[in-house]
PDB file of C-alpha atoms in Angstrom:
ATOM      1  CA  UNK A   1     -49.175 -16.540 -46.148  1.00 51.00           C
ATOM      2  CA  UNK A   2     -48.054 -16.757 -42.546  1.00 81.00           C
ATOM      3  CA  UNK A   3     -44.435 -16.322 -41.745  1.00 89.00           C
ATOM      4  CA  UNK A   4     -41.833 -14.106 -43.045  1.00 94.00           C
ATOM      5  CA  UNK A   5     -40.609 -14.563 -46.328  1.00 95.00           C
ATOM      6  CA  UNK A   6     -36.834 -14.560 -46.789  1.00 97.00           C
ATOM      7  CA  UNK A   7     -34.440 -13.592 -49.709  1.00 98.00           C
ATOM      8  CA  UNK A   8     -30.720 -12.980 -50.328  1.00 98.00           C
ATOM      9  CA  UNK A   9     -29.926  -9.214 -51.638  1.00 98.00           C
ATOM     10  CA  UNK A  10     -27.379  -6.643 -52.212  1.00 98.00           C
ATOM     11  CA  UNK A  11     -28.423  -3.785 -50.156  1.00 97.00           C
ATOM     12  CA  UNK A  12     -27.252  -0.295 -51.162  1.00 98.00           C
ATOM     13  CA  UNK A  13     -25.584   2.370 -49.694  1.00 97.00           C
ATOM     14  CA  UNK A  14     -27.708   4.889 -47.838  1.00 97.00           C
ATOM     15  CA  UNK A  15     -26.145   7.915 -50.128  1.00 97.00           C
ATOM     16  CA  UNK A  16     -27.015   5.781 -52.939  1.00 98.00           C
ATOM     17  CA  UNK A  17     -30.228   5.307 -52.301  1.00 98.00           C
ATOM     18  CA  UNK A  18     -31.034   8.911 -51.675  1.00 97.00           C
ATOM     19  CA  UNK A  19     -29.461   9.737 -55.165  1.00 98.00           C
ATOM     20  CA  UNK A  20     -31.647   6.733 -56.797  1.00 98.00           C
ATOM     21  CA  UNK A  21     -34.604   8.337 -55.014  1.00 98.00           C
ATOM     22  CA  UNK A  22     -33.902  11.649 -56.395  1.00 98.00           C
ATOM     23  CA  UNK A  23     -33.326  10.626 -59.732  1.00 98.00           C
ATOM     24  CA  UNK A  24     -36.576   8.597 -59.793  1.00 98.00           C
ATOM     25  CA  UNK A  25     -38.315  11.493 -58.567  1.00 97.00           C
ATOM     26  CA  UNK A  26     -37.129  13.700 -61.514  1.00 97.00           C
ATOM     27  CA  UNK A  27     -37.605  11.253 -64.054  1.00 97.00           C
ATOM     28  CA  UNK A  28     -40.865   9.277 -63.395  1.00 96.00           C
ATOM     29  CA  UNK A  29     -44.260  11.155 -62.630  1.00 94.00           C
ATOM     30  CA  UNK A  30     -45.770  10.368 -59.479  1.00 90.00           C
ATOM     31  CA  UNK A  31     -48.726   8.475 -61.537  1.00 92.00           C
ATOM     32  CA  UNK A  32     -46.254   6.016 -62.921  1.00 94.00           C
ATOM     33  CA  UNK A  33     -46.999   3.589 -59.915  1.00 96.00           C
ATOM     34  CA  UNK A  34     -45.695   3.460 -56.338  1.00 96.00           C
ATOM     35  CA  UNK A  35     -42.379   4.241 -55.456  1.00 97.00           C
ATOM     36  CA  UNK A  36     -40.332   2.381 -53.279  1.00 96.00           C
ATOM     37  CA  UNK A  37     -39.155   3.766 -50.085  1.00 96.00           C
ATOM     38  CA  UNK A  38     -35.215   4.467 -50.499  1.00 96.00           C
ATOM     39  CA  UNK A  39     -34.458   1.325 -47.830  1.00 95.00           C
ATOM     40  CA  UNK A  40     -36.330  -0.721 -50.056  1.00 95.00           C
ATOM     41  CA  UNK A  41     -33.757  -0.470 -53.038  1.00 97.00           C
ATOM     42  CA  UNK A  42     -31.791  -3.507 -52.979  1.00 98.00           C
ATOM     43  CA  UNK A  43     -30.977  -5.907 -55.664  1.00 98.00           C
ATOM     44  CA  UNK A  44     -32.567  -9.550 -54.823  1.00 98.00           C
ATOM     45  CA  UNK A  45     -30.066 -12.429 -55.564  1.00 98.00           C
ATOM     46  CA  UNK A  46     -32.340 -15.173 -54.613  1.00 98.00           C
ATOM     47  CA  UNK A  47     -35.737 -15.396 -53.256  1.00 97.00           C
ATOM     48  CA  UNK A  48     -36.236 -18.258 -50.606  1.00 97.00           C
ATOM     49  CA  UNK A  49     -39.956 -17.822 -50.031  1.00 96.00           C
ATOM     50  CA  UNK A  50     -41.531 -18.530 -46.670  1.00 96.00           C
ATOM     51  CA  UNK A  51     -39.064 -21.623 -45.092  1.00 96.00           C
ATOM     52  CA  UNK A  52     -38.568 -23.240 -41.779  1.00 94.00           C
ATOM     53  CA  UNK A  53     -36.246 -21.838 -39.088  1.00 95.00           C
ATOM     54  CA  UNK A  54     -34.254 -24.934 -39.836  1.00 96.00           C
ATOM     55  CA  UNK A  55     -33.587 -24.143 -43.780  1.00 96.00           C
ATOM     56  CA  UNK A  56     -32.985 -20.532 -42.557  1.00 97.00           C
ATOM     57  CA  UNK A  57     -30.095 -21.550 -40.054  1.00 97.00           C
ATOM     58  CA  UNK A  58     -28.860 -24.027 -42.828  1.00 96.00           C
ATOM     59  CA  UNK A  59     -28.737 -21.293 -45.642  1.00 97.00           C
ATOM     60  CA  UNK A  60     -27.106 -18.839 -43.299  1.00 97.00           C
ATOM     61  CA  UNK A  61     -24.441 -21.579 -42.611  1.00 97.00           C
ATOM     62  CA  UNK A  62     -24.116 -22.005 -46.386  1.00 96.00           C
ATOM     63  CA  UNK A  63     -23.821 -18.616 -47.042  1.00 97.00           C
ATOM     64  CA  UNK A  64     -21.541 -17.928 -44.685  1.00 97.00           C
ATOM     65  CA  UNK A  65     -19.103 -20.274 -46.477  1.00 96.00           C
ATOM     66  CA  UNK A  66     -19.466 -18.564 -49.434  1.00 96.00           C
ATOM     67  CA  UNK A  67     -15.550 -16.984 -50.705  1.00 95.00           C
ATOM     68  CA  UNK A  68     -16.225 -14.766 -53.733  1.00 94.00           C
ATOM     69  CA  UNK A  69     -14.441 -11.695 -54.339  1.00 95.00           C
ATOM     70  CA  UNK A  70     -16.012  -7.709 -53.753  1.00 96.00           C
ATOM     71  CA  UNK A  71     -16.833  -6.151 -57.210  1.00 96.00           C
ATOM     72  CA  UNK A  72     -18.059  -3.257 -58.421  1.00 96.00           C
ATOM     73  CA  UNK A  73     -21.755  -2.782 -59.520  1.00 97.00           C
ATOM     74  CA  UNK A  74     -22.464  -0.029 -61.963  1.00 98.00           C
ATOM     75  CA  UNK A  75     -26.170   0.950 -62.270  1.00 98.00           C
ATOM     76  CA  UNK A  76     -26.417   2.434 -65.826  1.00 98.00           C
ATOM     77  CA  UNK A  77     -29.574   0.701 -67.691  1.00 97.00           C
ATOM     78  CA  UNK A  78     -33.359   1.198 -66.933  1.00 98.00           C
ATOM     79  CA  UNK A  79     -36.503  -0.778 -68.067  1.00 97.00           C
ATOM     80  CA  UNK A  80     -40.219  -1.136 -67.729  1.00 97.00           C
ATOM     81  CA  UNK A  81     -41.706  -4.723 -66.934  1.00 96.00           C
ATOM     82  CA  UNK A  82     -45.327  -3.789 -67.705  1.00 95.00           C
ATOM     83  CA  UNK A  83     -46.835  -7.473 -67.020  1.00 95.00           C
ATOM     84  CA  UNK A  84     -45.358  -7.281 -63.382  1.00 94.00           C
ATOM     85  CA  UNK A  85     -45.452  -3.612 -63.378  1.00 96.00           C
ATOM     86  CA  UNK A  86     -41.820  -3.024 -62.183  1.00 97.00           C
ATOM     87  CA  UNK A  87     -39.863   0.047 -63.042  1.00 98.00           C
ATOM     88  CA  UNK A  88     -36.200  -1.170 -62.751  1.00 98.00           C
ATOM     89  CA  UNK A  89     -32.354   0.247 -62.697  1.00 98.00           C
ATOM     90  CA  UNK A  90     -29.584  -2.347 -63.628  1.00 97.00           C
ATOM     91  CA  UNK A  91     -26.462  -2.705 -65.181  1.00 96.00           C
ATOM     92  CA  UNK A  92     -25.808  -2.858 -69.318  1.00 95.00           C
ATOM     93  CA  UNK A  93     -23.126  -5.232 -68.571  1.00 95.00           C
ATOM     94  CA  UNK A  94     -23.339  -6.932 -64.770  1.00 96.00           C
ATOM     95  CA  UNK A  95     -20.270  -7.853 -63.180  1.00 96.00           C
ATOM     96  CA  UNK A  96     -19.164 -11.705 -63.064  1.00 96.00           C
ATOM     97  CA  UNK A  97     -18.821 -11.439 -59.499  1.00 96.00           C
ATOM     98  CA  UNK A  98     -22.194 -10.551 -59.201  1.00 97.00           C
ATOM     99  CA  UNK A  99     -23.651 -13.274 -61.606  1.00 97.00           C
ATOM    100  CA  UNK A 100     -21.330 -15.765 -60.003  1.00 97.00           C
ATOM    101  CA  UNK A 101     -22.700 -14.703 -56.330  1.00 98.00           C
ATOM    102  CA  UNK A 102     -26.289 -14.957 -57.762  1.00 98.00           C
ATOM    103  CA  UNK A 103     -25.694 -18.369 -59.405  1.00 97.00           C
ATOM    104  CA  UNK A 104     -24.123 -19.775 -55.949  1.00 97.00           C
ATOM    105  CA  UNK A 105     -26.974 -18.738 -53.790  1.00 98.00           C
ATOM    106  CA  UNK A 106     -29.727 -19.859 -56.248  1.00 97.00           C
ATOM    107  CA  UNK A 107     -28.140 -23.054 -56.415  1.00 96.00           C
ATOM    108  CA  UNK A 108     -27.920 -23.240 -52.751  1.00 96.00           C
ATOM    109  CA  UNK A 109     -31.860 -22.270 -52.014  1.00 97.00           C
ATOM    110  CA  UNK A 110     -32.924 -24.699 -55.001  1.00 96.00           C
ATOM    111  CA  UNK A 111     -31.004 -27.591 -52.872  1.00 95.00           C
ATOM    112  CA  UNK A 112     -32.565 -26.603 -49.697  1.00 94.00           C
ATOM    113  CA  UNK A 113     -36.133 -26.996 -51.392  1.00 94.00           C
ATOM    114  CA  UNK A 114     -36.640 -23.034 -52.450  1.00 95.00           C
ATOM    115  CA  UNK A 115     -37.572 -23.151 -56.277  1.00 94.00           C
ATOM    116  CA  UNK A 116     -35.971 -20.925 -58.495  1.00 94.00           C
ATOM    117  CA  UNK A 117     -36.873 -18.957 -61.524  1.00 92.00           C
ATOM    118  CA  UNK A 118     -36.415 -20.737 -64.981  1.00 91.00           C
ATOM    119  CA  UNK A 119     -35.536 -17.556 -66.326  1.00 90.00           C
ATOM    120  CA  UNK A 120     -31.873 -16.386 -66.280  1.00 92.00           C
ATOM    121  CA  UNK A 121     -30.518 -13.858 -63.699  1.00 95.00           C
ATOM    122  CA  UNK A 122     -31.356 -10.088 -64.652  1.00 95.00           C
ATOM    123  CA  UNK A 123     -29.577  -8.007 -61.708  1.00 96.00           C
ATOM    124  CA  UNK A 124     -32.043  -5.031 -60.955  1.00 98.00           C
ATOM    125  CA  UNK A 125     -32.977  -2.521 -58.406  1.00 98.00           C
ATOM    126  CA  UNK A 126     -36.648  -2.199 -58.383  1.00 98.00           C
ATOM    127  CA  UNK A 127     -37.684   1.862 -58.355  1.00 98.00           C
ATOM    128  CA  UNK A 128     -41.466   1.663 -58.794  1.00 98.00           C
ATOM    129  CA  UNK A 129     -44.309  -1.007 -58.471  1.00 95.00           C
ATOM    130  CA  UNK A 130     -47.721  -1.110 -59.864  1.00 96.00           C
ATOM    131  CA  UNK A 131     -46.337   0.674 -62.902  1.00 96.00           C
ATOM    132  CA  UNK A 132     -48.990  -1.325 -65.447  1.00 96.00           C
ATOM    133  CA  UNK A 133     -49.521   1.452 -68.149  1.00 93.00           C
ATOM    134  CA  UNK A 134     -46.447   2.507 -70.381  1.00 93.00           C
ATOM    135  CA  UNK A 135     -43.929   4.577 -69.303  1.00 95.00           C
ATOM    136  CA  UNK A 136     -41.225   6.850 -70.911  1.00 95.00           C
ATOM    137  CA  UNK A 137     -37.622   5.786 -69.787  1.00 97.00           C
ATOM    138  CA  UNK A 138     -34.915   8.413 -69.392  1.00 96.00           C
ATOM    139  CA  UNK A 139     -32.430   8.786 -72.175  1.00 95.00           C
ATOM    140  CA  UNK A 140     -29.142   6.781 -71.632  1.00 94.00           C
ATOM    141  CA  UNK A 141     -26.251   8.549 -69.680  1.00 95.00           C
ATOM    142  CA  UNK A 142     -26.817   8.161 -66.393  1.00 97.00           C
ATOM    143  CA  UNK A 143     -24.699   6.038 -63.927  1.00 98.00           C
ATOM    144  CA  UNK A 144     -24.063   5.179 -60.272  1.00 98.00           C
ATOM    145  CA  UNK A 145     -21.253   2.788 -59.131  1.00 97.00           C
ATOM    146  CA  UNK A 146     -20.730   1.534 -55.764  1.00 97.00           C
ATOM    147  CA  UNK A 147     -18.165  -1.114 -54.383  1.00 96.00           C
ATOM    148  CA  UNK A 148     -20.196  -4.454 -53.218  1.00 97.00           C
ATOM    149  CA  UNK A 149     -17.885  -5.877 -50.433  1.00 97.00           C
ATOM    150  CA  UNK A 150     -21.081  -8.078 -48.443  1.00 98.00           C
ATOM    151  CA  UNK A 151     -24.436  -9.354 -49.484  1.00 98.00           C
ATOM    152  CA  UNK A 152     -27.373  -9.871 -47.103  1.00 98.00           C
ATOM    153  CA  UNK A 153     -30.172 -12.320 -45.787  1.00 98.00           C
ATOM    154  CA  UNK A 154     -33.486 -10.300 -45.502  1.00 98.00           C
ATOM    155  CA  UNK A 155     -36.690 -10.852 -44.200  1.00 97.00           C
ATOM    156  CA  UNK A 156     -40.285  -9.569 -45.170  1.00 95.00           C
ATOM    157  CA  UNK A 157     -42.841 -10.066 -42.122  1.00 91.00           C
ATOM    158  CA  UNK A 158     -45.725 -12.465 -43.208  1.00 82.00           C
ATOM    159  CA  UNK A 159     -48.328 -10.064 -41.863  1.00 71.00           C
ATOM    160  CA  UNK A 160     -49.291  -6.748 -40.516  1.00 62.00           C
ATOM    161  CA  UNK A 161     -49.277  -3.113 -42.523  1.00 59.00           C
ATOM    162  CA  UNK A 162     -45.648  -2.619 -42.088  1.00 65.00           C
ATOM    163  CA  UNK A 163     -44.006  -5.266 -44.449  1.00 76.00           C
ATOM    164  CA  UNK A 164     -40.389  -3.383 -44.796  1.00 89.00           C
ATOM    165  CA  UNK A 165     -37.229  -5.990 -45.342  1.00 94.00           C
ATOM    166  CA  UNK A 166     -35.162  -6.170 -42.481  1.00 95.00           C
ATOM    167  CA  UNK A 167     -31.379  -7.730 -42.145  1.00 97.00           C
ATOM    168  CA  UNK A 168     -31.241 -10.963 -40.591  1.00 97.00           C
ATOM    169  CA  UNK A 169     -27.235 -11.360 -41.492  1.00 98.00           C
ATOM    170  CA  UNK A 170     -24.632  -9.972 -43.531  1.00 98.00           C
ATOM    171  CA  UNK A 171     -22.335 -12.098 -45.286  1.00 98.00           C
ATOM    172  CA  UNK A 172     -18.686 -10.694 -46.171  1.00 98.00           C
ATOM    173  CA  UNK A 173     -17.328 -10.918 -49.635  1.00 97.00           C
ATOM    174  CA  UNK A 174     -13.013 -10.855 -50.210  1.00 95.00           C
ATOM    175  CA  UNK A 175     -11.779  -7.800 -50.415  1.00 88.00           C
ATOM    176  CA  UNK A 176      -8.733  -7.193 -52.816  1.00 69.00           C
ATOM    177  CA  UNK A 177      -6.600  -7.047 -49.688  1.00 54.00           C
ATOM    178  CA  UNK A 178      -4.554 -10.227 -49.181  1.00 46.00           C
ATOM    179  CA  UNK A 179      -4.952 -11.771 -45.886  1.00 44.00           C
TER     180      UNK A 179
END
């Protein structure tokens, strides 16, 4: 890998990120894996990978044309994928707006030559990675709600020690107000 890796994502408000970090620290021991930093708590909608600048520009133009309504995201489910080593938070019942947005972005990415997974979209926010041992998940009953009014094109640097994702562009969703 030499260049940046790109993806579309839902970024979470800083206050919610801090709440999730505190909840994670309370419910998951430090030896479960490597916790993601608060700023890294986001939901990937479509992975693009390493693509050319012209593809980035084309996908930005395509994303700017999306006219999807804003929606409320509820994080009320947790899980562990031992094979990939991820502990995550998700929605027991994902809002249709989220599923439609991800489907649109994945279809546009695929048309631009960015392979997409064959598995259905499973909306989740990764909390911990490198969790390859069995883990005990928290009891049901937790829940966070946040209004999603935009999505982002993110980039991860291709090399160097600091690999935090940075926002390349934000794209608004339609709010409830009538224009």
